[in-house]
mmCIF file of C-alpha atoms in Angstrom:
data_model
loop_
_atom_site.group_PDB
_atom_site.id
_atom_site.type_symbol
_atom_site.label_atom_id
_atom_site.label_comp_id
_atom_site.label_asym_id
_atom_site.label_seq_id
_atom_site.Cartn_x
_atom_site.Cartn_y
_atom_site.Cartn_z
ATOM 1 C CA UNK P 19 13.713 11.234 -16.292
ATOM 2 C CA UNK P 20 10.741 9.538 -17.664
ATOM 3 C CA UNK P 21 10.375 9.627 -21.428
ATOM 4 C CA UNK P 22 7.491 11.750 -23.161
ATOM 5 C CA UNK P 23 7.006 11.490 -26.777
ATOM 6 C CA UNK P 24 6.894 15.533 -28.133
ATOM 7 C CA UNK P 25 3.509 16.564 -29.341
ATOM 8 C CA UNK P 26 1.497 13.751 -27.431
ATOM 9 C CA UNK P 27 -1.006 14.735 -24.917
ATOM 10 C CA UNK P 28 -1.898 13.046 -21.623
ATOM 11 C CA UNK P 29 -4.462 10.238 -21.508
ATOM 12 C CA UNK P 30 -7.851 11.245 -20.256
ATOM 13 C CA UNK P 31 -8.306 10.186 -16.616
ATOM 14 C CA UNK P 32 -11.750 8.794 -17.454
ATOM 15 C CA UNK P 33 -10.030 6.444 -20.031
ATOM 16 C CA UNK P 34 -7.493 4.740 -17.599
ATOM 17 C CA UNK P 35 -9.383 2.323 -15.700
ATOM 18 C CA UNK P 36 -8.306 -0.012 -12.733
ATOM 19 C CA UNK P 37 -8.168 -3.774 -13.517
ATOM 20 C CA UNK P 38 -9.104 -4.982 -10.233
ATOM 21 C CA UNK P 39 -9.546 -8.806 -11.179
ATOM 22 C CA UNK P 40 -5.804 -8.513 -12.123
ATOM 23 C CA UNK P 41 -4.351 -7.768 -8.691
ATOM 24 C CA UNK P 42 -5.600 -10.756 -6.888
ATOM 25 C CA UNK P 43 -4.281 -12.750 -9.710
ATOM 26 C CA UNK P 44 -0.956 -11.177 -9.369
ATOM 27 C CA UNK P 45 -0.618 -11.780 -5.627
ATOM 28 C CA UNK P 46 -1.665 -15.538 -6.279
ATOM 29 C CA UNK P 47 0.781 -15.967 -9.037
ATOM 30 C CA UNK P 48 3.739 -13.917 -7.165
ATOM 31 C CA UNK P 49 3.126 -15.925 -3.965
ATOM 32 C CA UNK P 50 2.940 -19.051 -5.882
ATOM 33 C CA UNK P 51 6.225 -18.444 -7.359
ATOM 34 C CA UNK P 52 7.419 -17.723 -3.689
ATOM 35 C CA UNK P 53 6.034 -20.761 -2.316
ATOM 36 C CA UNK P 54 7.806 -22.824 -5.143
ATOM 37 C CA UNK P 55 10.799 -21.356 -3.884
ATOM 38 C CA UNK P 56 10.376 -22.034 -0.403
ATOM 39 C CA UNK P 57 9.710 -18.532 0.846
ATOM 40 C CA UNK P 58 6.895 -17.190 2.813
ATOM 41 C CA UNK P 59 3.993 -15.379 0.923
ATOM 42 C CA UNK P 60 3.681 -12.050 0.896
ATOM 43 C CA UNK P 61 0.987 -9.941 2.653
ATOM 44 C CA UNK P 62 -0.990 -7.193 0.554
ATOM 45 C CA UNK P 63 -0.571 -3.635 2.044
ATOM 46 C CA UNK P 64 -3.109 -0.995 1.320
ATOM 47 C CA UNK P 65 -0.245 1.370 1.676
ATOM 48 C CA UNK P 66 1.966 -0.323 -1.199
ATOM 49 C CA UNK P 67 -1.218 -0.511 -3.049
ATOM 50 C CA UNK P 68 -2.112 2.919 -3.313
ATOM 51 C CA UNK P 69 1.284 3.851 -4.163
ATOM 52 C CA UNK P 70 1.388 1.095 -7.026
ATOM 53 C CA UNK P 71 -2.145 2.038 -7.990
ATOM 54 C CA UNK P 72 -1.165 5.553 -8.290
ATOM 55 C CA UNK P 73 2.173 5.283 -10.016
ATOM 56 C CA UNK P 74 0.286 2.716 -12.747
ATOM 57 C CA UNK P 75 -2.443 5.566 -13.521
ATOM 58 C CA UNK P 76 0.385 8.195 -13.707
ATOM 59 C CA UNK P 77 2.586 6.260 -16.449
ATOM 60 C CA UNK P 78 -0.734 5.406 -18.307
ATOM 61 C CA UNK P 79 -1.802 8.867 -18.425
ATOM 62 C CA UNK P 80 1.528 10.342 -18.669
ATOM 63 C CA UNK P 81 2.832 7.940 -21.587
ATOM 64 C CA UNK P 82 5.908 6.710 -19.997
ATOM 65 C CA UNK P 83 7.166 3.671 -18.564
ATOM 66 C CA UNK P 84 9.539 3.970 -15.702
ATOM 67 C CA UNK P 85 10.637 3.131 -11.773
ATOM 68 C CA UNK P 86 11.011 7.146 -11.636
ATOM 69 C CA UNK P 87 7.957 9.325 -10.850
ATOM 70 C CA UNK P 88 6.889 11.411 -14.006
ATOM 71 C CA UNK P 89 8.494 14.771 -12.140
ATOM 72 C CA UNK P 90 11.584 12.543 -11.950
ATOM 73 C CA UNK P 91 11.860 11.556 -8.572
ATOM 74 C CA UNK P 92 13.182 8.081 -7.528
ATOM 75 C CA UNK P 93 10.683 5.474 -6.637
ATOM 76 C CA UNK P 94 11.558 4.900 -3.182
ATOM 77 C CA UNK P 95 10.678 8.538 -2.496
ATOM 78 C CA UNK P 96 7.534 8.045 -3.817
ATOM 79 C CA UNK P 97 6.946 4.980 -1.905
ATOM 80 C CA UNK P 98 7.871 6.607 1.420
ATOM 81 C CA UNK P 99 5.119 9.084 1.013
ATOM 82 C CA UNK P 100 2.728 6.244 1.061
ATOM 83 C CA UNK P 101 4.770 3.676 3.197
ATOM 84 C CA UNK P 102 6.719 5.712 5.834
ATOM 85 C CA UNK P 103 9.891 5.108 7.503
ATOM 86 C CA UNK P 104 9.205 6.818 10.702
ATOM 87 C CA UNK P 105 8.907 4.665 13.743
ATOM 88 C CA UNK P 106 10.640 1.744 11.918
ATOM 89 C CA UNK P 107 14.673 1.533 12.087
ATOM 90 C CA UNK P 108 14.693 -1.358 9.483
ATOM 91 C CA UNK P 109 12.639 -0.286 6.204
ATOM 92 C CA UNK P 110 13.551 -0.780 2.628
ATOM 93 C CA UNK P 111 11.267 -0.791 -0.813
ATOM 94 C CA UNK P 112 11.527 -2.577 -4.212
ATOM 95 C CA UNK P 113 9.467 -2.265 -7.605
ATOM 96 C CA UNK P 114 8.609 -4.383 -10.467
ATOM 97 C CA UNK P 115 6.795 -2.641 -13.628
ATOM 98 C CA UNK P 116 5.277 -4.892 -16.610
ATOM 99 C CA UNK P 117 3.101 -3.675 -19.270
ATOM 100 C CA UNK P 118 1.186 -5.435 -22.236
ATOM 101 C CA UNK P 119 -0.491 -4.253 -25.317
ATOM 102 C CA UNK P 120 -3.587 -4.151 -25.069
ATOM 103 C CA UNK P 121 -3.606 -6.807 -22.221
ATOM 104 C CA UNK P 122 -1.578 -8.319 -19.763
ATOM 105 C CA UNK P 123 -2.331 -11.280 -17.524
ATOM 106 C CA UNK P 124 -0.932 -12.119 -14.066
ATOM 107 C CA UNK P 125 1.053 -15.440 -15.707
ATOM 108 C CA UNK P 126 2.471 -13.276 -18.393
ATOM 109 C CA UNK P 127 3.707 -10.699 -16.077
ATOM 110 C CA UNK P 128 5.260 -13.196 -13.499
ATOM 111 C CA UNK P 129 6.766 -14.957 -16.219
ATOM 112 C CA UNK P 130 8.587 -11.899 -17.457
ATOM 113 C CA UNK P 131 9.821 -10.993 -13.984
ATOM 114 C CA UNK P 132 11.277 -14.545 -13.510
ATOM 115 C CA UNK P 133 13.394 -14.221 -16.785
ATOM 116 C CA UNK P 134 14.520 -10.920 -15.754
ATOM 117 C CA UNK P 135 17.569 -11.206 -13.035
ATOM 118 C CA UNK P 136 16.695 -8.078 -11.273
ATOM 119 C CA UNK P 137 12.658 -8.667 -11.366
ATOM 120 C CA UNK P 138 13.189 -12.306 -10.170
ATOM 121 C CA UNK P 139 15.403 -11.034 -7.539
ATOM 122 C CA UNK P 140 12.639 -8.907 -6.165
ATOM 123 C CA UNK P 141 10.005 -11.556 -6.734
ATOM 124 C CA UNK P 142 12.159 -13.955 -4.686
ATOM 125 C CA UNK P 143 13.612 -11.650 -1.986
ATOM 126 C CA UNK P 144 13.518 -13.289 1.510
ATOM 127 C CA UNK P 145 13.526 -9.688 2.876
ATOM 128 C CA UNK P 146 10.155 -8.692 1.452
ATOM 129 C CA UNK P 147 7.295 -9.060 3.841
ATOM 130 C CA UNK P 148 4.528 -6.872 2.218
ATOM 131 C CA UNK P 149 3.297 -6.059 -1.411
ATOM 132 C CA UNK P 150 1.349 -3.701 -3.035
ATOM 133 C CA UNK P 151 0.133 -4.319 -6.649
ATOM 134 C CA UNK P 152 -1.527 -1.830 -9.121
ATOM 135 C CA UNK P 153 -2.979 -2.761 -12.615
ATOM 136 C CA UNK P 154 -4.708 -0.227 -14.716
ATOM 137 C CA UNK P 155 -5.671 -0.520 -18.750
ATOM 138 C CA UNK P 156 -5.831 2.656 -21.026
ATOM 139 C CA UNK P 157 -7.504 2.227 -24.296
ATOM 140 C CA UNK P 158 -5.364 4.517 -25.984
ATOM 141 C CA UNK P 159 -2.257 5.433 -23.802
ATOM 142 C CA UNK P 160 0.055 8.266 -25.138
ATOM 143 C CA UNK P 161 3.883 8.689 -25.253
ATOM 144 C CA UNK P 162 5.712 5.732 -25.406
ATOM 145 C CA UNK P 163 2.871 3.662 -25.706
ATOM 146 C CA UNK P 164 1.813 5.546 -29.144
ATOM 147 C CA UNK P 165 -1.947 5.832 -28.641
ATOM 148 C CA UNK P 166 -2.169 1.883 -28.384
ATOM 149 C CA UNK P 167 -4.061 0.457 -25.711
ATOM 150 C CA UNK P 168 -1.976 -0.749 -22.737
ATOM 151 C CA UNK P 169 -2.195 -2.495 -19.472
ATOM 152 C CA UNK P 170 0.319 -1.727 -16.619
ATOM 153 C CA UNK P 171 1.344 -3.611 -13.376
ATOM 154 C CA UNK P 172 3.453 -1.898 -10.605
ATOM 155 C CA UNK P 173 4.285 -4.266 -7.994
ATOM 156 C CA UNK P 174 5.946 -2.552 -4.820
ATOM 157 C CA UNK P 175 7.543 -4.421 -2.186
ATOM 158 C CA UNK P 176 8.305 -3.384 1.434
ATOM 159 C CA UNK P 177 9.563 -4.509 4.560
ATOM 160 C CA UNK P 178 9.143 -2.531 8.184
ATOM 161 C CA UNK P 179 11.066 -3.528 11.201
#
């Protein structure tokens, strides 16, 4: 279950804004790493991007940092709502998260992931075909962010066959 700091309220939705410029930079950085490792580029998925944006916003307003949703449900259940399995016998999803205070660049996020075995495996998995990216910034995020400015990125990976 995500951790919420006691006695700290939620950030106002008006104070959490999308960082639209970060998402295409993330896609270029991720696909650059994949190309350097002989892998095909990932296609941007509207469905996965919607899921990623929702999760980044939920973490910023709820003051937690976890793959599980605020209600404690697993990330694959959340992704299935946006990126359904129906009609696809082969379906798989993965997720990478990163945050920086107050800001985070695409190069910083990808560098962090490339130095973490599980995150690196997601970035370089030949299984993935699509990606969704969601980046938000909160000036004063609650909970584990202790009221500091924070930029959060969710990268949701998927394949449907």
